[in-house]
Amino acid sequence: GVPAIKRGIQRCIAALQERIASEEQSKPPSGALPAPGNPAAAAAMLPPAPRPAGAEAPPPAADALDPKGPLSPAAMGPPIIMRMMIAKMNSTTKGHVSAIKLAGSSVIDEHMSPLIEQLHSSSVEIKEIDLSFNRLTWQGLARLLDALAGGAQDELTHLYLGGNVPDEEVEQHASVIALRKARPDLVVDFSPQLRDAQPCCTVGLVYKNSPASHAGLQKGDVVMQFGMAQKGRSLAQRFGFQPAMSNEGVGMGEALLMATRYEDVSKTISPLVRAFIGMPIDVIVRREASKGEGAAAPPSVGAASGGW
């Protein structure tokens, strides 16, 4: 049942966090990442990171993470997929990882330091960065933009940052202006679009005063990502690299695959909703423009978050 699935995921993630911590301790200091603050963190992997749009999500249940009390995302350290990506960049030759694809992956300002440090390294050659629909504010975004304006990753051609900060603030921000001036050939895209994602399902009836209603979901919204789950893309297509799979049992790659693969409402959405009652689950949706706005208007993509 759902409780057993939840306990199994928590045990799996705890083991993976311990393995990552052990591997990081054995690396040279220059390549090391902050050790994870809390190993029992199924919620850190399954709920995604898109910034809530117009709805305050309730805090996680006190017993949902650690018996001693929940830790903040900053205290828990970067999400597993981000740790795996940086470890991959540290362990491969130049050019083997050419894209950083972390859209909807629970990245916050406090997680940006190891990523920016990696961008300054001469051992990587990144052409695309996608950090759309995370929980980044201008504090974290400005650090990234300033690093790129200062010459980090000259090979970079595309930077996607939509769904983090209000659109109307973008063009007036000093760091955006400075980057566009320093690197006019770099495509800096703040449009709220989840690239290459396939529709998962369409929202039907939304009950009044339900969590979905409070989160801002409307009938007809097309779900593009629910939790961390997307439809129809391999891990390599979605994140830009292929996590290693274990020959025995459930390894990091297998756990990531289970947490990010959308099958259908009964197999993906229902178990997540039941397993995370009282905790926020973020949903990225595509909403078609209303008839009054003109047929030529493109669909908008946004994030909703609510306690389920």
Tab-separated table of C-alpha atoms in Angstrom:
chain	number	residue	atom	x	y	z
A	1	GLY	CA	0.000	0.000	0.000
A	2	VAL	CA	0.934	3.696	-0.001
A	3	PRO	CA	2.538	3.666	3.504
A	4	ALA	CA	4.796	0.798	2.487
A	5	ILE	CA	5.761	2.568	-0.741
A	6	LYS	CA	6.530	5.736	1.182
A	7	ARG	CA	8.674	3.883	3.733
A	8	GLY	CA	10.498	2.078	0.946
A	9	ILE	CA	11.282	5.343	-0.848
A	10	GLN	CA	12.474	6.933	2.400
A	11	ARG	CA	14.803	3.994	3.101
A	12	CYS	CA	16.106	4.111	-0.459
A	13	ILE	CA	16.778	7.859	-0.375
A	14	ALA	CA	18.434	7.564	3.046
A	15	ALA	CA	20.807	4.938	1.679
A	16	LEU	CA	21.536	7.037	-1.388
A	17	GLN	CA	22.273	10.137	0.679
A	18	GLU	CA	24.668	8.147	2.845
A	19	ARG	CA	26.416	6.786	-0.249
A	20	ILE	CA	26.732	10.282	-1.744
A	21	ALA	CA	28.141	11.624	1.530
A	22	SER	CA	30.684	8.800	1.637
A	23	GLU	CA	31.743	9.409	-1.971
A	24	GLU	CA	32.080	13.150	-1.433
A	25	GLN	CA	34.282	12.673	1.641
A	26	SER	CA	36.705	10.628	-0.451
A	27	LYS	CA	37.051	13.327	-3.131
A	28	PRO	CA	39.635	16.161	-3.136
A	29	PRO	CA	38.413	19.320	-1.377
A	30	SER	CA	38.167	21.260	-4.655
A	31	GLY	CA	35.520	18.905	-5.989
A	32	ALA	CA	33.664	18.248	-2.768
A	33	LEU	CA	30.073	19.287	-2.211
A	34	PRO	CA	28.386	20.138	1.087
A	35	ALA	CA	27.433	16.986	2.970
A	36	PRO	CA	23.686	16.348	3.099
A	37	GLY	CA	22.071	17.644	6.262
A	38	ASN	CA	19.357	15.024	6.596
A	39	PRO	CA	19.431	11.552	5.035
A	40	ALA	CA	15.730	10.769	5.557
A	41	ALA	CA	14.347	12.989	2.846
A	42	ALA	CA	11.922	11.406	0.433
A	43	ALA	CA	10.235	14.794	0.215
A	44	ALA	CA	13.440	16.367	-1.069
A	45	MET	CA	13.344	14.105	-4.097
A	46	LEU	CA	9.685	13.700	-4.948
A	47	PRO	CA	8.085	17.164	-4.623
A	48	PRO	CA	9.597	19.410	-7.315
A	49	ALA	CA	10.861	22.901	-7.016
A	50	PRO	CA	8.841	25.262	-9.169
A	51	ARG	CA	8.247	28.551	-7.409
A	52	PRO	CA	4.623	28.799	-6.181
A	53	ALA	CA	2.472	31.187	-8.211
A	54	GLY	CA	0.016	33.056	-6.036
A	55	ALA	CA	-0.464	30.429	-3.349
A	56	GLU	CA	1.260	29.895	-0.041
A	57	ALA	CA	1.784	26.205	0.595
A	58	PRO	CA	1.458	24.907	4.168
A	59	PRO	CA	4.639	23.713	5.861
A	60	PRO	CA	5.487	20.003	5.773
A	61	ALA	CA	4.054	17.813	8.496
A	62	ALA	CA	6.379	17.659	11.499
A	63	ASP	CA	6.893	13.912	11.198
A	64	ALA	CA	7.227	13.831	7.403
A	65	LEU	CA	11.010	14.105	7.295
A	66	ASP	CA	12.911	13.468	10.477
A	67	PRO	CA	11.631	12.448	13.928
A	68	LYS	CA	13.600	15.363	15.368
A	69	GLY	CA	11.703	17.803	13.169
A	70	PRO	CA	11.823	18.916	9.523
A	71	LEU	CA	14.876	20.638	8.126
A	72	SER	CA	14.770	23.494	5.656
A	73	PRO	CA	15.743	22.859	2.010
A	74	ALA	CA	18.925	24.854	2.625
A	75	ALA	CA	19.919	22.654	5.576
A	76	MET	CA	19.286	19.496	3.564
A	77	GLY	CA	21.719	20.606	0.856
A	78	PRO	CA	21.356	20.488	-2.939
A	79	PRO	CA	18.831	18.037	-4.401
A	80	ILE	CA	20.102	14.597	-5.333
A	81	ILE	CA	19.951	15.193	-9.090
A	82	MET	CA	22.102	18.324	-8.713
A	83	ARG	CA	24.671	16.436	-6.633
A	84	MET	CA	24.793	13.658	-9.207
A	85	MET	CA	25.239	16.131	-12.067
A	86	ILE	CA	28.117	17.972	-10.394
A	87	ALA	CA	29.762	14.673	-9.482
A	88	LYS	CA	29.427	13.643	-13.137
A	89	MET	CA	31.091	16.852	-14.306
A	90	ASN	CA	33.936	16.275	-11.851
A	91	SER	CA	34.515	12.702	-12.978
A	92	THR	CA	34.351	12.998	-16.780
A	93	THR	CA	36.586	14.576	-19.374
A	94	LYS	CA	35.852	17.977	-20.851
A	95	GLY	CA	32.862	18.013	-23.173
A	96	HIS	CA	31.167	14.849	-21.902
A	97	VAL	CA	28.606	16.980	-20.019
A	98	SER	CA	27.572	19.895	-22.227
A	99	ALA	CA	24.225	20.881	-20.679
A	100	ILE	CA	22.984	21.570	-17.157
A	101	LYS	CA	19.280	20.728	-17.184
A	102	LEU	CA	17.720	21.191	-13.754
A	103	ALA	CA	14.283	22.600	-14.554
A	104	GLY	CA	11.794	21.900	-11.760
A	105	SER	CA	14.416	20.303	-9.523
A	106	SER	CA	14.109	22.005	-6.104
A	107	VAL	CA	17.086	24.338	-6.588
A	108	ILE	CA	17.165	27.311	-4.191
A	109	ASP	CA	19.603	30.213	-3.749
A	110	GLU	CA	21.668	28.348	-1.160
A	111	HIS	CA	22.326	25.523	-3.647
A	112	MET	CA	23.986	27.739	-6.249
A	113	SER	CA	27.527	27.892	-4.809
A	114	PRO	CA	28.748	24.445	-5.980
A	115	LEU	CA	27.179	24.985	-9.391
A	116	ILE	CA	28.780	28.403	-9.888
A	117	GLU	CA	32.105	27.006	-8.695
A	118	GLN	CA	31.818	24.316	-11.353
A	119	LEU	CA	31.080	26.906	-14.045
A	120	HIS	CA	34.383	28.619	-13.250
A	121	SER	CA	36.250	25.351	-13.819
A	122	SER	CA	38.240	24.930	-17.026
A	123	SER	CA	37.439	21.202	-17.042
A	124	VAL	CA	33.822	21.663	-18.184
A	125	GLU	CA	32.388	23.111	-21.389
A	126	ILE	CA	28.706	23.937	-20.951
A	127	LYS	CA	26.582	25.154	-23.853
A	128	GLU	CA	23.142	25.190	-22.211
A	129	ILE	CA	21.842	25.873	-18.691
A	130	ASP	CA	18.176	25.361	-17.818
A	131	LEU	CA	17.120	26.340	-14.295
A	132	SER	CA	13.487	27.116	-15.113
A	133	PHE	CA	10.779	26.615	-12.476
A	134	ASN	CA	12.946	26.335	-9.393
A	135	ARG	CA	12.730	28.371	-6.181
A	136	LEU	CA	15.445	30.850	-7.104
A	137	THR	CA	15.186	34.530	-6.183
A	138	TRP	CA	17.264	37.419	-7.465
A	139	GLN	CA	19.844	36.651	-4.782
A	140	GLY	CA	20.776	33.363	-6.431
A	141	LEU	CA	20.065	34.413	-10.008
A	142	ALA	CA	22.229	37.534	-9.750
A	143	ARG	CA	25.210	35.463	-8.609
A	144	LEU	CA	24.842	33.234	-11.656
A	145	LEU	CA	24.334	36.126	-14.079
A	146	ASP	CA	27.305	38.039	-12.670
A	147	ALA	CA	29.551	34.971	-12.965
A	148	LEU	CA	28.588	34.531	-16.615
A	149	ALA	CA	29.036	38.238	-17.324
A	150	GLY	CA	32.498	37.940	-15.791
A	151	GLY	CA	33.550	35.320	-18.330
A	152	ALA	CA	32.533	31.969	-16.881
A	153	GLN	CA	31.714	29.404	-19.585
A	154	ASP	CA	32.427	31.354	-22.774
A	155	GLU	CA	30.971	28.441	-24.767
A	156	LEU	CA	27.494	28.915	-23.251
A	157	THR	CA	24.851	29.729	-25.880
A	158	HIS	CA	21.497	29.365	-24.058
A	159	LEU	CA	20.397	30.231	-20.522
A	160	TYR	CA	16.814	29.449	-19.429
A	161	LEU	CA	15.579	30.924	-16.139
A	162	GLY	CA	11.798	31.331	-16.505
A	163	GLY	CA	9.346	30.583	-13.723
A	164	ASN	CA	11.559	31.800	-10.874
A	165	VAL	CA	10.938	35.557	-10.574
A	166	PRO	CA	8.121	37.816	-11.860
A	167	ASP	CA	8.465	38.527	-15.579
A	168	GLU	CA	8.020	42.274	-15.141
A	169	GLU	CA	11.182	42.529	-13.016
A	170	VAL	CA	13.543	40.883	-15.499
A	171	GLU	CA	14.555	43.541	-18.004
A	172	GLN	CA	15.104	46.192	-15.319
A	173	HIS	CA	17.448	44.107	-13.185
A	174	ALA	CA	21.062	45.316	-13.223
A	175	SER	CA	22.550	41.824	-13.529
A	176	VAL	CA	20.400	41.019	-16.576
A	177	ILE	CA	21.362	44.300	-18.238
A	178	ALA	CA	25.056	43.710	-17.519
A	179	LEU	CA	24.998	40.166	-18.908
A	180	ARG	CA	23.193	41.169	-22.100
A	181	LYS	CA	25.760	43.931	-22.623
A	182	ALA	CA	28.774	41.709	-21.894
A	183	ARG	CA	27.553	38.734	-23.938
A	184	PRO	CA	25.098	39.850	-26.639
A	185	ASP	CA	25.266	36.476	-28.421
A	186	LEU	CA	24.076	34.575	-25.331
A	187	VAL	CA	20.347	33.782	-25.387
A	188	VAL	CA	19.009	34.715	-21.937
A	189	ASP	CA	15.425	33.454	-21.767
A	190	PHE	CA	13.116	34.237	-18.839
A	191	SER	CA	9.924	33.034	-20.546
A	192	PRO	CA	7.889	30.655	-18.320
A	193	GLN	CA	8.179	27.599	-20.549
A	194	LEU	CA	9.031	24.017	-19.604
A	195	ARG	CA	11.035	22.944	-22.643
A	196	ASP	CA	10.469	19.602	-24.361
A	197	ALA	CA	7.997	18.331	-21.744
A	198	GLN	CA	5.008	16.234	-22.797
A	199	PRO	CA	1.518	16.753	-21.314
A	200	CYS	CA	0.776	14.327	-18.483
A	201	CYS	CA	-2.966	14.842	-18.076
A	202	THR	CA	-5.675	17.513	-18.086
A	203	VAL	CA	-7.298	18.889	-14.933
A	204	GLY	CA	-10.984	17.977	-14.768
A	205	LEU	CA	-13.349	19.055	-12.015
A	206	VAL	CA	-11.749	21.273	-9.337
A	207	TYR	CA	-13.763	21.239	-6.106
A	208	LYS	CA	-14.284	24.504	-4.253
A	209	ASN	CA	-11.972	24.927	-1.228
A	210	SER	CA	-9.960	21.855	-2.239
A	211	PRO	CA	-6.124	21.907	-2.145
A	212	ALA	CA	-6.127	22.082	-5.951
A	213	SER	CA	-8.454	25.096	-5.844
A	214	HIS	CA	-6.355	26.896	-3.221
A	215	ALA	CA	-3.230	26.232	-5.297
A	216	GLY	CA	-4.819	27.974	-8.281
A	217	LEU	CA	-5.508	25.008	-10.553
A	218	GLN	CA	-8.377	25.429	-13.005
A	219	LYS	CA	-10.420	23.053	-15.112
A	220	GLY	CA	-8.680	22.552	-18.445
A	221	ASP	CA	-5.147	23.160	-17.141
A	222	VAL	CA	-2.698	20.752	-18.756
A	223	VAL	CA	-0.348	19.178	-16.203
A	224	MET	CA	3.226	19.195	-17.534
A	225	GLN	CA	4.941	18.053	-14.330
A	226	PHE	CA	3.477	16.651	-11.108
A	227	GLY	CA	5.894	16.446	-8.229
A	228	MET	CA	9.153	15.552	-9.933
A	229	ALA	CA	7.343	13.359	-12.470
A	230	GLN	CA	7.292	14.050	-16.206
A	231	LYS	CA	6.069	11.912	-19.069
A	232	GLY	CA	7.921	10.205	-21.879
A	233	ARG	CA	11.505	11.441	-21.472
A	234	SER	CA	14.556	9.468	-20.461
A	235	LEU	CA	16.807	10.688	-17.662
A	236	ALA	CA	19.469	11.641	-20.222
A	237	GLN	CA	16.982	13.667	-22.269
A	238	ARG	CA	15.601	15.444	-19.241
A	239	PHE	CA	18.745	16.145	-17.214
A	240	GLY	CA	21.463	16.082	-19.873
A	241	PHE	CA	23.326	13.051	-18.510
A	242	GLN	CA	22.638	9.411	-17.717
A	243	PRO	CA	22.854	8.486	-14.010
A	244	ALA	CA	24.521	5.153	-13.374
A	245	MET	CA	22.266	2.166	-12.786
A	246	SER	CA	23.032	-0.444	-10.135
A	247	ASN	CA	23.613	-4.102	-10.968
A	248	GLU	CA	22.174	-5.127	-7.611
A	249	GLY	CA	19.029	-3.820	-5.957
A	250	VAL	CA	17.889	-0.197	-6.262
A	251	GLY	CA	20.675	2.283	-6.903
A	252	MET	CA	20.686	6.043	-7.348
A	253	GLY	CA	19.710	5.873	-11.004
A	254	GLU	CA	16.787	3.544	-10.340
A	255	ALA	CA	15.489	5.673	-7.460
A	256	LEU	CA	15.702	8.796	-9.595
A	257	LEU	CA	13.871	7.063	-12.425
A	258	MET	CA	11.042	5.975	-10.108
A	259	ALA	CA	10.685	9.493	-8.702
A	260	THR	CA	10.671	11.293	-12.052
A	261	ARG	CA	8.673	9.024	-14.387
A	262	TYR	CA	4.987	9.801	-14.944
A	263	GLU	CA	2.764	6.856	-15.884
A	264	ASP	CA	-0.847	7.855	-15.255
A	265	VAL	CA	-3.141	9.362	-12.626
A	266	SER	CA	-3.660	6.134	-10.687
A	267	LYS	CA	-0.002	5.045	-10.696
A	268	THR	CA	1.695	8.432	-10.226
A	269	ILE	CA	-0.577	11.195	-8.937
A	270	SER	CA	-2.754	9.220	-6.513
A	271	PRO	CA	0.155	7.554	-4.631
A	272	LEU	CA	1.991	10.881	-4.343
A	273	VAL	CA	-1.071	12.707	-3.039
A	274	ARG	CA	-1.728	10.002	-0.427
A	275	ALA	CA	1.920	9.741	0.598
A	276	PHE	CA	2.360	13.494	1.085
A	277	ILE	CA	-0.864	14.504	2.819
A	278	GLY	CA	-0.276	17.821	4.578
A	279	MET	CA	2.868	18.513	2.557
A	280	PRO	CA	3.190	20.718	-0.536
A	281	ILE	CA	3.311	19.114	-3.961
A	282	ASP	CA	4.224	21.486	-6.767
A	283	VAL	CA	2.574	21.179	-10.154
A	284	ILE	CA	3.650	22.830	-13.416
A	285	VAL	CA	0.706	23.431	-15.732
A	286	ARG	CA	0.089	24.871	-19.182
A	287	ARG	CA	-2.929	27.156	-19.427
A	288	GLU	CA	-4.247	28.135	-22.835
A	289	ALA	CA	-4.951	31.819	-23.442
A	290	SER	CA	-8.609	32.759	-23.059
A	291	LYS	CA	-10.620	33.470	-26.177
A	292	GLY	CA	-10.723	37.147	-25.328
A	293	GLU	CA	-6.949	37.391	-25.437
A	294	GLY	CA	-6.691	36.408	-29.104
A	295	ALA	CA	-6.004	33.120	-30.786
A	296	ALA	CA	-2.382	34.023	-31.513
A	297	ALA	CA	-1.428	34.234	-27.843
A	298	PRO	CA	0.870	31.365	-26.801
A	299	PRO	CA	-0.050	29.051	-23.942
A	300	SER	CA	1.321	30.087	-20.571
A	301	VAL	CA	3.086	27.720	-18.235
A	302	GLY	CA	3.068	28.270	-14.501
A	303	ALA	CA	3.501	26.529	-11.182
A	304	ALA	CA	0.923	25.856	-8.502
A	305	SER	CA	1.659	24.534	-5.040
A	306	GLY	CA	-0.602	23.291	-2.303
A	307	GLY	CA	-0.823	20.977	0.676
A	308	TRP	CA	-2.560	17.721	-0.205
